[in-house]
PDB file of C-alpha atoms in Angstrom:
ATOM      1  CA  UNK A  30     247.023 276.416 212.406  1.00 85.00           C
ATOM      2  CA  UNK A  31     248.791 273.256 213.486  1.00 86.00           C
ATOM      3  CA  UNK A  32     251.696 271.965 211.448  1.00 89.00           C
ATOM      4  CA  UNK A  33     251.326 268.609 209.604  1.00 85.00           C
ATOM      5  CA  UNK A  34     252.456 265.621 211.604  1.00 88.00           C
ATOM      6  CA  UNK A  35     255.551 263.853 210.143  1.00 83.00           C
ATOM      7  CA  UNK A  36     253.602 260.612 209.707  1.00 83.00           C
ATOM      8  CA  UNK A  37     251.161 262.453 207.367  1.00 83.00           C
ATOM      9  CA  UNK A  38     253.794 263.978 205.198  1.00 81.00           C
ATOM     10  CA  UNK A  39     254.627 262.412 201.837  1.00 84.00           C
ATOM     11  CA  UNK A  40     257.995 260.807 201.693  1.00 89.00           C
ATOM     12  CA  UNK A  41     260.104 261.970 198.759  1.00 93.00           C
ATOM     13  CA  UNK A  42     262.357 259.519 196.831  1.00 95.00           C
ATOM     14  CA  UNK A  43     265.269 260.723 194.666  1.00 96.00           C
ATOM     15  CA  UNK A  44     266.038 258.687 191.470  1.00 96.00           C
ATOM     16  CA  UNK A  45     269.487 258.867 189.921  1.00 95.00           C
ATOM     17  CA  UNK A  46     269.395 258.108 186.184  1.00 95.00           C
ATOM     18  CA  UNK A  47     271.842 258.088 183.290  1.00 94.00           C
ATOM     19  CA  UNK A  48     271.106 258.731 179.743  1.00 93.00           C
ATOM     20  CA  UNK A  49     272.890 256.320 177.362  1.00 93.00           C
ATOM     21  CA  UNK A  50     273.123 257.672 173.848  1.00 91.00           C
ATOM     22  CA  UNK A  51     275.694 258.572 171.282  1.00 90.00           C
ATOM     23  CA  UNK A  52     274.767 262.264 171.479  1.00 89.00           C
ATOM     24  CA  UNK A  53     274.871 264.635 174.407  1.00 91.00           C
ATOM     25  CA  UNK A  54     271.788 266.422 175.812  1.00 91.00           C
ATOM     26  CA  UNK A  55     271.566 269.806 177.555  1.00 92.00           C
ATOM     27  CA  UNK A  56     269.743 270.119 180.840  1.00 92.00           C
ATOM     28  CA  UNK A  57     266.721 271.881 179.241  1.00 92.00           C
ATOM     29  CA  UNK A  58     266.444 269.252 176.410  1.00 91.00           C
ATOM     30  CA  UNK A  59     266.709 266.380 178.838  1.00 92.00           C
ATOM     31  CA  UNK A  60     264.147 267.942 181.344  1.00 92.00           C
ATOM     32  CA  UNK A  61     261.616 268.830 178.632  1.00 93.00           C
ATOM     33  CA  UNK A  62     261.652 265.476 176.927  1.00 93.00           C
ATOM     34  CA  UNK A  63     261.960 263.285 180.032  1.00 93.00           C
ATOM     35  CA  UNK A  64     259.040 265.121 181.691  1.00 93.00           C
ATOM     36  CA  UNK A  65     257.047 264.878 178.459  1.00 93.00           C
ATOM     37  CA  UNK A  66     257.614 261.124 178.235  1.00 92.00           C
ATOM     38  CA  UNK A  67     256.768 260.593 181.869  1.00 92.00           C
ATOM     39  CA  UNK A  68     253.574 262.571 181.399  1.00 93.00           C
ATOM     40  CA  UNK A  69     252.683 260.403 178.336  1.00 93.00           C
ATOM     41  CA  UNK A  70     253.088 257.294 180.430  1.00 93.00           C
ATOM     42  CA  UNK A  71     251.566 258.515 183.777  1.00 92.00           C
ATOM     43  CA  UNK A  72     249.159 261.099 182.670  1.00 93.00           C
ATOM     44  CA  UNK A  73     248.696 264.550 184.088  1.00 93.00           C
ATOM     45  CA  UNK A  74     246.943 263.251 187.194  1.00 94.00           C
ATOM     46  CA  UNK A  75     249.704 260.667 187.764  1.00 92.00           C
ATOM     47  CA  UNK A  76     252.411 263.394 187.425  1.00 93.00           C
ATOM     48  CA  UNK A  77     250.567 265.472 189.990  1.00 92.00           C
ATOM     49  CA  UNK A  78     250.100 262.574 192.425  1.00 92.00           C
ATOM     50  CA  UNK A  79     253.724 261.476 191.974  1.00 92.00           C
ATOM     51  CA  UNK A  80     254.972 265.056 192.416  1.00 92.00           C
ATOM     52  CA  UNK A  81     257.630 264.627 189.804  1.00 93.00           C
ATOM     53  CA  UNK A  82     260.243 267.331 189.844  1.00 94.00           C
ATOM     54  CA  UNK A  83     263.475 267.422 187.805  1.00 93.00           C
ATOM     55  CA  UNK A  84     266.168 268.265 190.361  1.00 92.00           C
ATOM     56  CA  UNK A  85     269.481 268.403 188.523  1.00 91.00           C
ATOM     57  CA  UNK A  86     271.395 267.215 185.521  1.00 93.00           C
ATOM     58  CA  UNK A  87     275.037 266.904 184.685  1.00 90.00           C
ATOM     59  CA  UNK A  88     275.649 267.474 180.949  1.00 90.00           C
ATOM     60  CA  UNK A  89     279.192 266.037 180.950  1.00 90.00           C
ATOM     61  CA  UNK A  90     278.296 262.658 182.448  1.00 91.00           C
ATOM     62  CA  UNK A  91     274.603 262.550 181.370  1.00 91.00           C
ATOM     63  CA  UNK A  92     273.476 261.982 184.960  1.00 93.00           C
ATOM     64  CA  UNK A  93     270.325 263.378 186.442  1.00 93.00           C
ATOM     65  CA  UNK A  94     268.108 263.378 189.542  1.00 94.00           C
ATOM     66  CA  UNK A  95     264.315 263.271 189.728  1.00 95.00           C
ATOM     67  CA  UNK A  96     262.234 263.636 192.894  1.00 95.00           C
ATOM     68  CA  UNK A  97     259.082 261.600 193.240  1.00 95.00           C
ATOM     69  CA  UNK A  98     256.665 260.384 195.868  1.00 93.00           C
ATOM     70  CA  UNK A  99     257.447 257.055 197.579  1.00 92.00           C
ATOM     71  CA  UNK A 100     254.087 255.695 196.715  1.00 92.00           C
ATOM     72  CA  UNK A 101     254.707 256.278 192.910  1.00 94.00           C
ATOM     73  CA  UNK A 102     258.241 255.024 192.781  1.00 94.00           C
ATOM     74  CA  UNK A 103     257.639 251.992 190.728  1.00 95.00           C
ATOM     75  CA  UNK A 104     255.510 253.916 188.191  1.00 94.00           C
ATOM     76  CA  UNK A 105     258.193 256.561 187.836  1.00 94.00           C
ATOM     77  CA  UNK A 106     260.869 254.019 187.327  1.00 95.00           C
ATOM     78  CA  UNK A 107     258.656 252.321 184.675  1.00 95.00           C
ATOM     79  CA  UNK A 108     258.109 255.571 182.912  1.00 94.00           C
ATOM     80  CA  UNK A 109     261.873 256.298 182.800  1.00 94.00           C
ATOM     81  CA  UNK A 110     262.736 252.842 181.454  1.00 93.00           C
ATOM     82  CA  UNK A 111     260.128 253.156 178.671  1.00 93.00           C
ATOM     83  CA  UNK A 112     261.896 256.120 177.120  1.00 92.00           C
ATOM     84  CA  UNK A 113     263.512 255.222 173.845  1.00 92.00           C
ATOM     85  CA  UNK A 114     264.081 258.486 172.187  1.00 90.00           C
ATOM     86  CA  UNK A 115     265.048 262.020 173.361  1.00 88.00           C
ATOM     87  CA  UNK A 116     264.962 264.959 170.951  1.00 87.00           C
ATOM     88  CA  UNK A 117     264.297 262.427 168.106  1.00 88.00           C
ATOM     89  CA  UNK A 118     267.570 260.605 168.798  1.00 91.00           C
ATOM     90  CA  UNK A 119     267.933 257.124 170.104  1.00 93.00           C
ATOM     91  CA  UNK A 120     268.545 257.184 173.837  1.00 92.00           C
ATOM     92  CA  UNK A 121     268.011 254.922 176.778  1.00 94.00           C
ATOM     93  CA  UNK A 122     267.343 256.057 180.369  1.00 94.00           C
ATOM     94  CA  UNK A 123     268.798 253.675 183.083  1.00 94.00           C
ATOM     95  CA  UNK A 124     267.820 254.018 186.706  1.00 95.00           C
ATOM     96  CA  UNK A 125     270.989 253.710 188.670  1.00 93.00           C
ATOM     97  CA  UNK A 126     269.986 254.324 192.297  1.00 93.00           C
ATOM     98  CA  UNK A 127     267.075 255.387 194.459  1.00 95.00           C
ATOM     99  CA  UNK A 128     267.389 257.080 197.832  1.00 94.00           C
ATOM    100  CA  UNK A 129     265.285 258.871 200.473  1.00 92.00           C
ATOM    101  CA  UNK A 130     267.985 261.471 200.917  1.00 91.00           C
ATOM    102  CA  UNK A 131     269.614 263.505 198.170  1.00 89.00           C
ATOM    103  CA  UNK A 132     272.987 263.413 199.917  1.00 87.00           C
ATOM    104  CA  UNK A 133     273.145 259.596 199.907  1.00 86.00           C
ATOM    105  CA  UNK A 134     273.041 259.248 196.151  1.00 85.00           C
ATOM    106  CA  UNK A 135     276.800 259.624 195.924  1.00 78.00           C
ATOM    107  CA  UNK A 136     276.790 260.890 192.392  1.00 76.00           C
ATOM    108  CA  UNK A 137     280.545 261.133 192.218  1.00 76.00           C
ATOM    109  CA  UNK A 138     280.938 257.379 192.307  1.00 77.00           C
ATOM    110  CA  UNK A 139     278.665 257.025 189.166  1.00 75.00           C
ATOM    111  CA  UNK A 140     280.641 259.739 187.385  1.00 74.00           C
ATOM    112  CA  UNK A 141     283.660 257.355 187.213  1.00 70.00           C
ATOM    113  CA  UNK A 142     281.745 254.717 185.309  1.00 62.00           C
TER     114      UNK A 142
END
């Protein structure tokens, strides 16, 4: 069986986001509630097409990374910005940076702010 040509592969995009809230969230709480709210906006079919995957989360700085398909980047960013509550607490999710490579997000520079 022949491998898939590089031009036919889906291109992932990595979204760096920050949760702005007075309370801190654990990785499991953030993942569960962010994916639930994205599913509420995009629907199950949209989640499948976008290929959303929660990659990492830093509890101390409330920074996280989500992987999505490049074709559904705008829809994913819209779903993240529409989040108003996490764990029934007021919270805002800001998209800080989007990159095609995980290494180029430079998360350390955003930890300082």
